[in-house]
Coordinates of C-alpha atoms and ligand atoms in Angstrom, one line a residue:
M44 CA -2.2 -10.9 -27.7
G45 CA 1.5 -10.7 -26.8
T46 CA 0.9 -7.9 -24.3
L47 CA -2.0 -9.7 -22.7
R48 CA 0.1 -12.8 -22.2
G49 CA 2.9 -10.6 -20.9
K50 CA 0.4 -9.0 -18.4
A51 CA -0.8 -12.4 -17.2
M52 CA 2.7 -13.5 -16.7
L53 CA 3.6 -10.4 -14.7
A54 CA 0.5 -10.9 -12.6
R55 CA 1.4 -14.6 -11.9
K56 CA 5.0 -13.8 -11.1
G57 CA 3.9 -10.9 -8.9
E58 CA 1.6 -13.1 -6.9
E59 CA 4.3 -15.7 -6.5
L60 CA 6.8 -13.2 -5.2
L61 CA 4.3 -11.4 -2.9
N62 CA 3.5 -14.8 -1.5
K63 CA 7.2 -15.5 -0.9
L64 CA 7.4 -12.2 1.0
I65 CA 4.6 -13.0 3.4
S66 CA 5.0 -16.8 3.9
Q67 CA 7.0 -18.8 6.4
D68 CA 9.3 -21.2 4.7
P69 CA 11.9 -22.6 7.1
T70 CA 14.3 -23.5 4.4
F71 CA 14.2 -19.9 3.1
G72 CA 14.0 -18.1 6.5
G73 CA 13.4 -14.4 6.9
R74 CA 13.0 -12.0 4.1
L75 CA 14.5 -8.6 3.4
A76 CA 12.6 -6.1 1.3
L77 CA 12.5 -2.4 0.5
I78 CA 9.5 -0.5 -0.8
T79 CA 10.2 2.6 -2.8
A80 CA 7.8 5.3 -3.9
P81 CA 7.3 9.0 -3.7
Q82 CA 5.1 10.6 -1.1
G83 CA 1.4 9.7 -1.4
A84 CA 2.0 6.6 -3.6
G85 CA 0.8 4.1 -1.0
K86 CA 3.9 2.9 0.8
T87 CA 2.5 3.1 4.3
T88 CA -0.8 1.5 3.1
L89 CA 1.1 -1.4 1.5
L90 CA 3.3 -1.8 4.6
L91 CA 0.1 -1.9 6.8
K92 CA -1.4 -4.4 4.4
L93 CA 1.7 -6.6 4.7
A94 CA 1.4 -6.3 8.5
E95 CA -2.2 -7.6 8.3
A96 CA -1.1 -10.5 6.1
L97 CA 1.7 -11.4 8.5
M98 CA -0.2 -10.9 11.8
G99 CA -1.2 -14.3 13.3
N100 CA 1.5 -16.1 11.4
E101 CA 4.4 -14.1 12.7
Y102 CA 5.2 -11.7 15.5
V103 CA 4.9 -8.4 13.7
I104 CA 6.8 -5.3 14.9
W105 CA 6.1 -1.8 13.7
R106 CA 8.3 1.1 14.5
G107 CA 6.3 3.8 16.2
R108 CA 6.7 7.4 15.0
D109 CA 5.5 10.8 16.1
L110 CA 2.9 10.9 13.4
A111 CA 1.3 7.5 14.0
Q112 CA 0.1 5.4 11.0
F113 CA -1.0 2.3 12.9
H114 CA -4.4 3.9 13.6
R115 CA -5.1 3.4 9.9
L116 CA -5.6 -0.3 10.5
P117 CA -9.3 -1.1 10.8
D118 CA -10.1 -1.9 14.4
W119 CA -6.7 -0.6 15.5
R120 CA -7.5 -0.4 19.1
K121 CA -8.0 -4.1 19.3
K122 CA -5.0 -4.9 17.1
V123 CA -2.3 -2.6 18.3
K124 CA 0.0 -3.2 21.3
I125 CA 2.2 -0.3 22.2
F126 CA 5.6 -0.4 23.8
A127 CA 7.6 2.5 25.1
H128 CA 10.9 2.8 27.1
K129 CA 10.3 3.0 30.9
H130 CA 11.7 6.5 30.9
D131 CA 9.6 7.8 28.0
E132 CA 6.1 9.0 28.7
L133 CA 3.8 8.9 25.6
T134 CA 0.8 11.2 25.1
F135 CA -1.6 10.6 22.2
Y136 CA -3.4 13.4 20.4
K137 CA -6.3 12.9 18.0
L138 CA -6.2 15.6 15.4
E139 CA -9.5 15.6 13.5
H140 CA -9.1 16.8 10.0
G141 CA -10.3 20.4 9.7
S142 CA -10.6 20.8 13.5
E143 CA -8.6 23.4 15.5
Y144 CA -8.4 21.2 18.5
A145 CA -6.2 18.4 19.6
E146 CA -8.0 15.9 21.7
E147 CA -5.9 13.8 24.1
I148 CA -6.8 10.1 24.0
Q149 CA -5.8 7.3 26.3
I150 CA -4.0 4.2 24.9
K151 CA -2.4 1.6 27.0
V152 CA 1.3 1.6 26.8
H153 CA 3.6 -1.4 27.8
K154 CA 6.9 -0.4 29.3
Y155 CA 10.3 -1.9 28.5
E156 CA 13.8 -1.4 29.6
T157 CA 15.6 -3.9 27.5
P158 CA 14.8 -5.5 24.2
E159 CA 14.3 -8.8 26.1
D160 CA 11.4 -7.1 28.0
I161 CA 9.7 -6.6 24.6
L162 CA 10.4 -10.1 23.3
K163 CA 8.6 -11.5 26.4
Q164 CA 5.5 -9.4 25.7
L165 CA 5.2 -9.6 22.0
E166 CA 1.8 -10.9 20.7
K167 CA 1.3 -12.9 17.6
D168 CA -2.1 -11.6 16.7
K169 CA -1.2 -7.9 17.2
L170 CA 0.7 -5.2 15.6
N171 CA 3.5 -4.7 18.2
V172 CA 4.3 -1.0 17.9
I173 CA 7.7 -0.1 19.5
F174 CA 8.6 3.5 20.2
E175 CA 12.4 3.7 20.3
P176 CA 13.8 5.3 23.5
S177 CA 14.5 9.0 23.3
F178 CA 18.0 8.2 24.3
Y179 CA 19.8 4.9 24.0
S180 CA 23.4 3.7 24.1
I181 CA 24.5 0.3 22.9
S182 CA 25.7 -2.5 25.2
E183 CA 29.3 -3.6 25.5
E184 CA 28.2 -7.0 24.2
L185 CA 27.0 -5.5 21.0
A186 CA 30.3 -3.5 20.7
L187 CA 32.2 -6.8 21.0
E188 CA 29.9 -8.5 18.5
V189 CA 30.6 -5.7 16.0
L190 CA 34.3 -6.1 16.5
R191 CA 34.0 -9.9 16.1
R192 CA 31.8 -9.9 13.0
S193 CA 32.9 -6.7 11.2
G194 CA 36.3 -6.0 12.6
L195 CA 35.2 -2.6 13.6
R196 CA 36.4 -1.3 17.0
I197 CA 33.9 0.8 19.0
N198 CA 35.7 3.1 21.4
K199 CA 34.7 4.1 25.0
K200 CA 33.3 7.4 23.9
Q201 CA 31.1 5.8 21.2
L202 CA 29.9 3.2 23.7
S203 CA 28.4 6.0 25.8
E204 CA 27.0 8.0 22.9
M205 CA 23.2 8.2 23.1
K206 CA 20.9 8.2 20.1
S207 CA 17.4 6.8 19.7
A208 CA 18.2 4.9 16.5
Y209 CA 20.9 2.8 18.2
F210 CA 18.1 1.0 19.9
W211 CA 17.3 -0.9 16.7
F212 CA 20.8 -2.3 16.4
E213 CA 20.7 -3.6 19.9
F214 CA 17.2 -5.0 19.2
L215 CA 18.4 -6.9 16.1
Y216 CA 21.3 -8.2 18.1
R217 CA 19.1 -9.5 20.9
L218 CA 16.8 -11.0 18.3
L219 CA 19.7 -13.0 16.9
L220 CA 20.5 -14.3 20.4
R221 CA 17.0 -15.1 21.4
P222 CA 16.5 -18.7 22.5
D223 CA 13.6 -19.5 20.2
R224 CA 12.7 -19.7 16.5
R225 CA 9.6 -17.7 16.4
W226 CA 9.0 -15.9 13.1
I227 CA 9.5 -12.2 13.6
S228 CA 8.8 -9.4 11.1
I229 CA 10.1 -5.9 11.6
L230 CA 8.3 -3.3 9.5
I231 CA 10.0 0.1 9.4
D232 CA 8.1 2.9 7.6
E233 CA 10.7 5.5 6.4
I234 CA 13.6 3.3 7.0
D235 CA 16.1 5.9 6.0
D236 CA 15.7 7.3 9.5
T237 CA 17.1 4.0 10.8
F238 CA 19.7 3.3 8.1
P239 CA 20.6 6.6 6.6
E240 CA 22.6 6.9 3.4
T241 CA 25.8 8.4 4.8
P242 CA 26.2 7.6 8.4
T243 CA 29.3 8.6 10.3
G244 CA 31.0 7.3 13.5
L245 CA 29.2 4.7 15.5
Q246 CA 26.1 4.7 13.3
W247 CA 28.3 3.8 10.3
K248 CA 29.9 0.9 12.2
L249 CA 26.5 -0.4 13.2
Q250 CA 25.2 -0.2 9.7
A251 CA 28.3 -2.0 8.4
W252 CA 27.5 -4.7 10.9
V253 CA 23.9 -5.0 9.8
K254 CA 25.1 -5.6 6.3
D255 CA 27.4 -8.4 7.6
I256 CA 24.6 -10.1 9.6
A257 CA 21.9 -9.9 6.9
K258 CA 22.2 -13.6 6.3
D259 CA 22.0 -14.4 10.0
L260 CA 18.9 -12.4 10.3
R261 CA 17.2 -14.5 7.7
K262 CA 18.5 -17.7 9.2
A263 CA 17.0 -16.6 12.6
F264 CA 13.6 -16.2 10.9
I265 CA 13.7 -12.4 11.0
T266 CA 12.1 -10.4 8.3
L267 CA 12.8 -6.8 7.7
I268 CA 10.7 -4.7 5.4
G269 CA 11.2 -1.0 5.0
T270 CA 9.9 1.9 3.0
T271 CA 11.6 5.0 1.6
H272 CA 10.6 7.7 -0.8
T273 CA 14.1 7.7 -2.4
N274 CA 16.0 4.5 -2.3
T275 CA 19.4 6.2 -2.4
H276 CA 18.5 7.8 1.0
V277 CA 18.9 4.3 2.5
D278 CA 22.5 3.0 3.1
W279 CA 23.4 1.1 0.0
K280 CA 25.3 -1.4 2.1
I281 CA 22.0 -2.5 3.6
R282 CA 20.0 -1.9 0.4
S283 CA 22.3 -4.3 -1.4
K284 CA 21.2 -7.1 0.9
M285 CA 17.5 -6.6 0.2
Q286 CA 16.3 -9.6 -1.7
A287 CA 13.1 -8.0 -2.8
R288 CA 12.5 -4.5 -4.0
I289 CA 9.0 -3.2 -4.4
Y290 CA 8.3 -0.1 -6.5
L291 CA 5.1 1.8 -6.4
S292 CA 3.8 4.5 -8.8
G293 CA 6.5 7.0 -9.7
A294 CA 9.4 5.2 -8.0
Q295 CA 13.0 5.3 -9.2
L296 CA 14.4 1.8 -10.0
E297 CA 17.5 0.6 -8.3
E298 CA 20.6 0.9 -10.5
D299 CA 21.1 -2.8 -10.7
S300 CA 17.4 -3.5 -11.3
L301 CA 16.5 -6.5 -13.6
I302 CA 13.9 -4.3 -15.2
N303 CA 15.2 -2.7 -18.4
D304 CA 12.5 -0.2 -18.8
K305 CA 13.4 2.5 -16.3
E306 CA 10.1 4.3 -16.8
F307 CA 8.0 1.2 -15.8
P308 CA 7.1 2.6 -12.4
L309 CA 6.0 5.9 -13.8
R310 CA 3.2 4.0 -15.6
L311 CA 2.0 2.1 -12.5
A312 CA -1.5 2.9 -11.3
I313 CA -1.9 3.6 -7.6
G314 CA -2.6 0.2 -5.9
T315 CA -0.3 -1.7 -8.3
A316 CA 3.1 -2.7 -7.1
L317 CA 6.1 -3.9 -9.1
I318 CA 8.1 -6.4 -7.2
E319 CA 11.5 -7.8 -8.2
W320 CA 13.4 -10.5 -6.4
Y321 CA 17.0 -11.1 -6.7
G322 CA 17.5 -14.2 -8.8
L323 CA 13.8 -14.8 -9.3
G324 CA 12.5 -12.2 -11.7
F325 CA 9.8 -9.6 -11.4
G326 CA 6.1 -9.2 -11.6
L327 CA 3.1 -7.1 -10.5
F328 CA 0.6 -7.4 -7.7
K329 CA -2.3 -5.3 -6.6
F330 CA -3.2 -4.1 -3.1
S331 CA -6.3 -2.2 -2.0
K332 CA -6.5 0.9 0.1
L333 CA -7.4 1.1 3.7
P334 CA -10.6 2.8 4.8
E335 CA -9.8 6.6 5.1
K336 CA -9.5 8.0 8.6
N337 CA -10.8 11.4 9.4
Y338 CA -8.0 12.1 11.9
D339 CA -4.3 12.0 12.4
L340 CA -2.8 10.6 15.5
L341 CA 0.1 12.5 17.0
V342 CA 2.4 10.8 19.6
Q343 CA 4.4 13.0 21.9
K344 CA 7.3 11.4 23.7
K345 CA 8.7 12.9 26.9
W346 CA 11.9 11.7 28.4
L347 CA 11.6 11.5 32.2
G348 CA 14.8 9.7 32.9
P349 CA 18.3 11.0 33.8
I350 CA 19.4 13.7 31.4
P351 CA 22.3 12.5 29.4
T352 CA 25.3 14.7 29.4
L353 CA 25.3 16.9 26.4
T354 CA 28.7 16.8 24.7
E355 CA 29.6 18.6 21.5
D356 CA 30.2 16.3 18.6
K357 CA 33.6 17.5 17.6
R358 CA 35.0 14.9 15.3
R359 CA 38.7 15.3 14.8
E360 CA 39.8 15.2 11.2
G361 CA 42.1 12.3 12.1
S362 CA 39.2 10.1 13.0
I363 CA 37.5 10.8 9.7
A364 CA 40.7 9.9 7.8
E365 CA 40.8 6.7 9.8
M366 CA 37.3 5.8 8.9
V367 CA 37.8 6.5 5.3
R368 CA 40.9 4.4 5.2
R369 CA 39.1 1.6 6.8
V370 CA 36.3 1.7 4.3
A371 CA 38.9 1.8 1.5
M372 CA 40.6 -1.3 2.9
K373 CA 37.4 -3.2 3.5
E374 CA 35.2 -2.2 0.6
G375 CA 37.5 -0.7 -2.0
I376 CA 38.7 2.6 -3.1
E377 CA 35.6 3.5 -5.1
T378 CA 33.4 3.2 -2.0
A379 CA 35.8 5.3 0.0
L380 CA 35.9 8.0 -2.6
K381 CA 32.1 8.0 -2.6
L382 CA 32.1 8.3 1.2
I383 CA 34.4 11.3 0.9
D384 CA 32.1 13.0 -1.5
D385 CA 29.2 12.3 0.7
L386 CA 31.0 13.7 3.8
K387 CA 31.8 16.8 1.7
A388 CA 28.2 17.2 0.5
Q389 CA 27.0 17.0 4.2
G390 CA 29.4 19.7 5.2
E391 CA 31.3 17.2 7.5
I392 CA 34.5 18.1 5.8
T393 CA 35.8 21.0 3.7
P394 CA 36.3 20.6 0.0
R395 CA 40.0 21.1 0.6
W396 CA 40.1 18.4 3.1
A397 CA 38.1 16.1 0.9
W398 CA 40.6 16.6 -1.9
E399 CA 43.5 15.8 0.5
L400 CA 41.8 12.7 1.8
K401 CA 41.2 11.4 -1.7
R402 CA 44.9 12.0 -2.6
R403 CA 46.0 10.1 0.5
I404 CA 43.6 7.2 -0.1
K405 CA 44.7 6.8 -3.7
S406 CA 48.3 6.7 -2.8
E407 CA 48.1 4.6 0.4
V408 CA 45.5 2.0 -0.3
P409 CA 46.4 -0.7 -2.8
S410 CA 43.7 -0.9 -5.5
K411 CA 41.7 -4.1 -5.3
T412 CA 41.0 -4.6 -8.9
P413 CA 44.0 -4.7 -11.3
Ligands
ADP41 N1 -4.2 0.7 -3.3 C1 -4.7 2.0 -3.2 N2 -5.8 2.3 -3.9 C2 -6.3 3.6 -3.8 N3 -5.8 4.5 -3.0 C3 -4.7 4.2 -2.3 C4 -4.1 3.0 -2.3 N4 -3.0 2.9 -1.5 C5 -3.0 4.2 -0.9 N5 -4.0 4.9 -1.4 C6 -4.3 6.3 -0.9 O1 -3.2 7.2 -1.2 C7 -2.9 8.1 -0.2 C8 -1.5 8.0 0.3 O2 -1.2 6.7 0.8 P1 0.0 6.4 1.8 O3 0.0 4.9 2.0 O4 -0.1 7.3 3.0 O5 1.2 6.8 0.9 P2 2.7 7.1 1.3 O6 3.0 6.3 2.6 O7 3.5 6.5 0.1 O8 2.9 8.5 1.4 C9 -3.9 7.7 0.9 O9 -5.0 8.6 0.9 C10 -4.4 6.3 0.6 O10 -5.7 6.0 1.0
MG42 MG1 3.8 7.1 4.3

């Protein structure tokens, strides 16, 4: 009896929270959510289902990847609108399961140069799939915005650094500045590519900025939903801003989860999601699978633009010390120590240098908590 009532309550709460995630409430604004589950647990399926639920009500953006997943949407040719940078040439290959051959297929691609070009062409009834450019450097305006909002100075060299992932930061910035209040949802499968756990240099500054603008995104009616197989692979600064966490079968709960039973996700059946919402509680909802496709879709991106100069990424120890100190001042010693451990684990710094950095931080930076 008690269990049944418990189950009914979880289902009711789950429906309520799912509804909150996919509905447009101007007083609430955009939503930020992270879906966690191991490989094969249904993350991409759920993200596509959410896309279907949002399409028509919002402008839905999907990050394009080499191994496409958008073709798993029923009737995808009618529903998908593809964007690529003007210097990237996309080629699509259909890989039928079990076949030895890749068949090239034609799909219309819309070209963009700036995020604004994309904003003008977004369609509400479609899944707008954006392939990030092979190379991208941020604008001076964004650098100034990061300085203004987060107090982080981006130097000349970083301004000319080129990396695909930087595009998304510029895109978010341009979305904040857009002169309209359309509802926009950005769905990022495998979001740890975009917001990795231990970024360094410019990537770190940009991610710190995203943390600082999380509220502005919501106020600007921007929703961000990502998936990851291991939540700790996503920058905790950004993770901590996610209002909703969704766990599928086998997922690891966040450390500060409201759910006491850490094994709960292990008992979830495929097709059942556990959703928790900061301040609102948790519940369960179900989602069905998509029709199986008998082929994969591979997308090859070829850069035809000017070749960026290849410079070696030789970070001087001094700049790392500087970065660690800044983290310590801004976010506390504990965070800085964790960053040092991460840098060491990544092989960015030697154990000896890590030890020395820790010593310096502890002696130089006043402890925040008494
Ligand atoms: N709700 C569901 N019910 C039954 N099978 C599902 C469900 N969701 C996903 N699946 C199946 O599980 C497999 C993996 O799904 P996928 O979404 O690709 O997982 P992930 O992205 O987590 O690796 C697919 O074959 C998919 O059809
Ligand atoms: Mg997947």
